[in-house]
Amino acid sequence: MRPAFQWLLLLICQACLLNPATTQNVCPRPPPEDNTELIGGQLFFEPGTEISLSCSQGYSHSGGSRKITCKKNGEWTERFLQCSPKRCSVPESPQNGKAEFDKIVYKSVITFNCNNGYNLVGANSSTCLHTGQWSDPTPQCEPVLCGLPYIPPNAKIVYDKQFTGYTVPFSFGGKYECFPPMAAIGEQRATCTEDGTWTDPPECILVKCPEPSPIENGFLSFAESREYGYKEKVKYGCTHPYILDGLAEVECQETGSWSKIPTCKGINGTI
Ligand SMILES: *[C@@H]1O[C@H](CO)[C@@H](O)[C@H](O)[C@H]1NC(C)=O
């Protein structure tokens, strides 16, 4: 052999002796991507190493292989693992309220509302957690309560229904009635409103009707010539041979006027 060729061989052999790791690339730890990640702390991987990726917290495997392999050039093979956010259960609406939501997957937030006249007791929103559970349970919608209503002087209240205790729920009500001869001015209906207060009560005032007027061919029986109070009654009659057209009894109304006064008509229909 010629010396130059020997030198060449020697150089080649020295290259052969070098550590293979320094001639090949290593793969760096694969970074988290598209909700996939590597569990464990290893930072570098030898070419040819196959590892399994996992879905990030709150996501679950929805397709594709978990495996990736470190290639000779120090890059990883393509990632195929697909991970989708976990689903939470369809939320229940509270009774007398509702749950509003768009999506119900990891990180979704739902909000709860109560109908008018109901107060929300509990959390007004809930978040879908990485476990697939809601962070907060469905709240309660409790009816707004009113205390007992104010009853103005000379009045009573007749409730729609009997109840016990000292509170009633929203929309419960009754009717104010003034003791005659007082009559109610204002709204007689009493209602527990959605803000927990009662509607305004009426005022009971003394109502008078004027002295009842006489009628032709008729008379007032048992009537004194005076003003009459609300709900007081007088009675009309007809002289013979006239007969009454209308109700004999008239009543003083809360407006301060009498109910319809009858007339006296002849037998043949003429007055
Ligand atoms: C929900 O409740 C929080 C406090 O608990 C409050 O700050 C927020 O305004 C409420 N949101 C709604 C929409 O009522």
Coordinates of C-alpha atoms and ligand atoms in Angstrom, one line a residue:
M1 CA 0.0 0.0 0.0
R2 CA 1.1 3.5 -0.7
P3 CA 1.5 5.7 2.4
A4 CA -1.0 8.3 1.2
F5 CA -3.8 5.6 1.0
Q6 CA -2.8 4.4 4.5
W7 CA -3.4 7.9 5.8
L8 CA -6.8 8.1 4.3
L9 CA -7.8 4.8 5.9
L10 CA -6.6 6.0 9.2
L11 CA -8.7 9.2 8.9
I12 CA -11.8 7.1 8.0
C13 CA -11.3 4.8 10.9
Q14 CA -11.0 7.7 13.3
A15 CA -14.4 8.9 12.1
C16 CA -15.7 5.4 12.7
L17 CA -14.6 5.4 16.3
L18 CA -16.5 8.6 17.3
N19 CA -19.6 8.2 19.5
P20 CA -22.6 7.7 17.2
A21 CA -24.7 10.2 19.4
T22 CA -22.6 13.1 18.2
T23 CA -23.1 12.2 14.6
Q24 CA -26.9 11.8 15.0
N25 CA -29.4 14.4 16.2
V26 CA -31.6 13.9 19.3
C27 CA -35.3 15.0 19.5
P28 CA -36.3 17.7 22.0
R29 CA -39.2 17.1 24.3
P30 CA -42.4 17.6 22.1
P31 CA -44.2 20.8 23.2
P32 CA -47.9 20.7 24.1
E33 CA -49.9 21.4 21.0
D34 CA -53.6 21.2 20.0
N35 CA -54.5 20.0 23.5
T36 CA -52.1 17.1 23.3
E37 CA -49.0 16.8 25.5
L38 CA -46.4 14.4 26.8
I39 CA -46.6 13.2 30.3
G40 CA -43.3 12.9 32.2
G41 CA -40.3 15.0 32.4
Q42 CA -37.8 13.7 29.9
L43 CA -36.2 16.4 27.8
F44 CA -34.3 14.6 25.0
F45 CA -35.0 11.4 23.1
E46 CA -32.8 9.2 20.9
P47 CA -33.7 8.8 17.3
G48 CA -35.9 5.8 16.8
T49 CA -37.7 6.3 20.2
E50 CA -41.4 6.0 20.0
I51 CA -43.5 7.8 22.7
S52 CA -47.2 8.1 23.4
L53 CA -48.8 11.5 23.7
S54 CA -51.8 12.2 26.0
C55 CA -54.7 14.6 25.9
S56 CA -54.3 17.7 28.0
Q57 CA -56.5 18.1 31.1
G58 CA -60.1 18.6 30.2
Y59 CA -59.8 16.9 26.8
S60 CA -60.3 13.3 25.8
H61 CA -59.1 11.1 22.9
S62 CA -61.3 11.6 19.9
G63 CA -59.2 10.0 17.2
G64 CA -55.8 9.4 15.8
S65 CA -52.8 7.5 17.1
R66 CA -51.0 8.6 20.2
K67 CA -47.6 7.5 19.0
I68 CA -44.9 9.7 17.6
T69 CA -41.3 8.7 16.7
C70 CA -38.1 10.6 16.9
K71 CA -36.6 10.6 13.4
K72 CA -32.9 10.5 12.6
N73 CA -32.9 14.2 11.8
G74 CA -34.0 15.1 15.3
E75 CA -37.6 15.9 14.4
W76 CA -40.7 14.0 15.5
T77 CA -43.0 12.3 13.1
E78 CA -46.3 14.0 12.5
R79 CA -48.8 14.1 15.4
F80 CA -52.2 12.5 14.7
L81 CA -53.7 12.4 18.1
Q82 CA -56.9 14.3 18.3
C83 CA -58.4 15.5 21.6
S84 CA -61.7 17.1 22.1
P85 CA -62.9 19.0 25.2
K86 CA -64.8 16.9 27.7
R87 CA -68.6 17.4 27.8
C88 CA -70.5 18.2 30.9
S89 CA -74.1 16.9 31.4
V90 CA -77.0 19.0 30.0
P91 CA -77.7 21.4 32.8
E92 CA -81.0 21.4 34.5
S93 CA -83.0 24.6 34.6
P94 CA -84.0 25.6 38.1
Q95 CA -87.8 25.4 38.8
N96 CA -89.2 28.8 38.0
G97 CA -86.1 29.9 36.2
K98 CA -83.8 28.8 33.5
A99 CA -80.3 27.9 32.6
E100 CA -78.8 29.8 29.6
F101 CA -75.9 28.2 27.7
D102 CA -74.3 27.9 24.3
K103 CA -71.9 25.0 24.7
I104 CA -71.5 22.6 27.5
V105 CA -67.9 21.5 27.1
Y106 CA -64.8 22.0 29.2
K107 CA -64.5 25.7 30.2
S108 CA -68.1 26.5 29.1
V109 CA -70.0 28.8 31.4
I110 CA -73.8 28.6 31.9
T111 CA -75.8 31.3 33.7
F112 CA -78.9 30.8 35.7
N113 CA -81.8 33.2 36.0
C114 CA -85.0 33.1 37.9
N115 CA -88.4 34.2 36.6
N116 CA -89.8 37.5 37.8
G117 CA -91.0 37.2 41.4
Y118 CA -88.3 34.6 42.3
N119 CA -85.0 35.1 44.0
L120 CA -82.0 33.1 43.0
V121 CA -80.5 31.2 45.9
G122 CA -77.1 29.7 45.1
A123 CA -74.6 30.3 42.3
N124 CA -75.8 32.4 39.3
S125 CA -73.4 30.6 37.0
S126 CA -71.5 27.3 36.7
T127 CA -68.4 26.3 34.7
C128 CA -67.7 23.0 33.0
L129 CA -64.6 21.6 34.8
H130 CA -61.8 19.4 33.4
T131 CA -63.5 16.5 35.1
G132 CA -66.6 16.9 33.0
Q133 CA -68.5 18.1 36.1
W134 CA -70.2 21.4 36.7
S135 CA -68.5 23.7 39.2
D136 CA -71.8 24.6 40.9
P137 CA -75.1 22.9 41.2
T138 CA -78.3 24.3 39.8
P139 CA -79.5 27.1 42.1
Q140 CA -83.0 27.4 43.6
C141 CA -85.5 30.0 42.6
E142 CA -87.4 31.0 45.7
P143 CA -90.5 33.0 45.5
V144 CA -90.3 36.6 46.7
L145 CA -92.3 36.9 49.9
C146 CA -94.4 39.8 51.2
G147 CA -95.2 40.5 54.8
L148 CA -98.8 41.1 55.7
P149 CA -100.3 44.1 54.0
Y150 CA -101.2 47.4 55.6
I151 CA -105.0 47.6 56.1
P152 CA -106.3 51.1 56.1
P153 CA -108.8 52.3 58.7
N154 CA -112.4 51.2 58.2
A155 CA -111.3 48.4 55.8
K156 CA -110.7 44.7 55.9
I157 CA -109.0 42.5 53.3
V158 CA -110.5 39.3 51.9
Y159 CA -107.7 37.0 50.7
D160 CA -108.1 34.9 47.6
K161 CA -107.0 31.8 49.7
Q162 CA -106.4 31.0 53.3
F163 CA -102.9 30.9 54.5
T164 CA -100.9 30.5 57.7
G165 CA -98.0 32.5 58.9
Y166 CA -97.0 36.0 58.3
T167 CA -95.7 36.0 54.8
V168 CA -97.3 35.3 51.4
P169 CA -95.6 34.6 48.1
F170 CA -95.3 36.9 45.1
S171 CA -98.7 37.3 43.2
F172 CA -100.7 36.2 46.2
G173 CA -103.5 38.7 46.8
G174 CA -106.9 39.6 48.0
K175 CA -109.5 42.4 47.9
Y176 CA -109.8 45.4 50.2
E177 CA -113.4 46.1 51.4
C178 CA -114.4 49.2 53.2
F179 CA -117.0 49.0 55.9
P180 CA -120.2 50.8 54.7
P181 CA -121.0 53.6 54.6
M182 CA -117.3 54.0 53.8
A183 CA -116.3 53.2 50.2
A184 CA -113.0 52.5 48.7
I185 CA -111.2 55.2 46.6
G186 CA -108.4 53.6 44.7
E187 CA -107.5 50.1 43.7
Q188 CA -109.3 47.5 45.7
R189 CA -107.2 44.6 44.6
A190 CA -104.2 43.9 46.9
T191 CA -101.3 42.0 45.3
C192 CA -97.9 41.0 46.6
T193 CA -95.6 42.3 43.9
E194 CA -92.4 40.8 42.6
D195 CA -90.2 43.2 44.7
G196 CA -91.8 42.0 47.9
T197 CA -94.1 44.9 48.5
W198 CA -97.8 45.2 48.3
T199 CA -99.8 47.4 45.9
D200 CA -101.1 50.5 47.4
P201 CA -104.3 50.1 49.4
P202 CA -107.4 52.2 48.7
E203 CA -108.6 54.9 51.0
C204 CA -112.0 54.3 52.7
I205 CA -114.0 57.5 52.7
L206 CA -117.5 58.3 53.7
V207 CA -119.7 58.2 50.6
K208 CA -123.1 59.9 50.5
C209 CA -125.9 59.7 48.0
P210 CA -128.3 62.6 47.8
E211 CA -131.8 62.3 49.1
P212 CA -133.6 59.9 46.8
S213 CA -135.8 61.6 44.2
P214 CA -139.5 60.9 44.0
I215 CA -141.0 59.1 41.0
E216 CA -144.1 59.8 39.0
N217 CA -147.1 57.7 40.1
G218 CA -145.0 56.2 42.7
F219 CA -143.6 56.7 46.2
L220 CA -140.7 55.9 48.5
S221 CA -141.5 53.4 51.2
F222 CA -139.5 53.4 54.5
A223 CA -137.5 56.4 53.4
E224 CA -136.5 59.4 55.4
S225 CA -135.7 62.6 53.7
R226 CA -132.0 62.6 54.2
E227 CA -128.7 61.8 52.6
Y228 CA -127.8 58.1 52.5
G229 CA -124.5 56.4 53.0
Y230 CA -122.8 53.9 50.7
K231 CA -124.7 50.5 50.5
E232 CA -127.8 52.0 52.2
K233 CA -131.0 51.1 50.4
V234 CA -134.4 52.6 49.8
K235 CA -137.5 51.1 48.3
Y236 CA -139.9 52.5 45.7
G237 CA -143.5 51.5 45.1
C238 CA -146.2 52.5 42.6
T239 CA -149.7 53.9 43.2
H240 CA -152.6 51.8 41.9
P241 CA -153.0 50.9 39.1
Y242 CA -149.4 51.6 38.0
I243 CA -146.9 48.9 38.2
L244 CA -143.2 49.0 38.8
D245 CA -140.7 48.8 35.9
G246 CA -137.3 48.0 37.3
L247 CA -136.1 46.9 40.7
A248 CA -138.0 48.2 43.8
E249 CA -134.9 48.5 45.8
V250 CA -132.1 51.0 45.0
E251 CA -128.8 51.2 46.6
C252 CA -126.4 54.0 47.3
Q253 CA -123.3 53.1 45.2
E254 CA -119.7 53.9 46.0
T255 CA -119.7 56.5 43.3
G256 CA -122.2 58.6 45.4
S257 CA -125.1 58.0 43.1
W258 CA -128.1 55.7 43.4
S259 CA -128.4 52.5 41.4
K260 CA -131.1 52.6 38.6
I261 CA -134.3 54.1 39.9
P262 CA -137.4 52.3 38.7
T263 CA -140.4 53.9 37.0
C264 CA -144.1 53.3 37.3
K265 CA -146.0 52.3 34.1
G266 CA -149.6 51.8 33.2
I267 CA -151.0 48.3 32.7
N268 CA -151.1 48.9 28.9
G269 CA -147.5 49.9 28.9
T270 CA -147.8 53.7 29.0
I271 CA -146.6 55.8 31.9
Ligands
LIG1 C1 -73.6 36.7 39.8 O1 -73.2 36.7 41.2 C2 -72.1 37.5 41.4 C3 -71.7 37.4 42.9 O2 -72.0 36.2 43.4 C4 -72.4 39.0 41.1 O3 -71.3 39.8 41.2 C5 -72.9 39.1 39.6 O4 -73.3 40.4 39.4 C6 -74.0 38.1 39.4 N1 -74.4 38.1 38.0 C7 -75.6 38.3 37.6 C8 -75.8 38.3 36.1 O5 -76.5 38.4 38.3

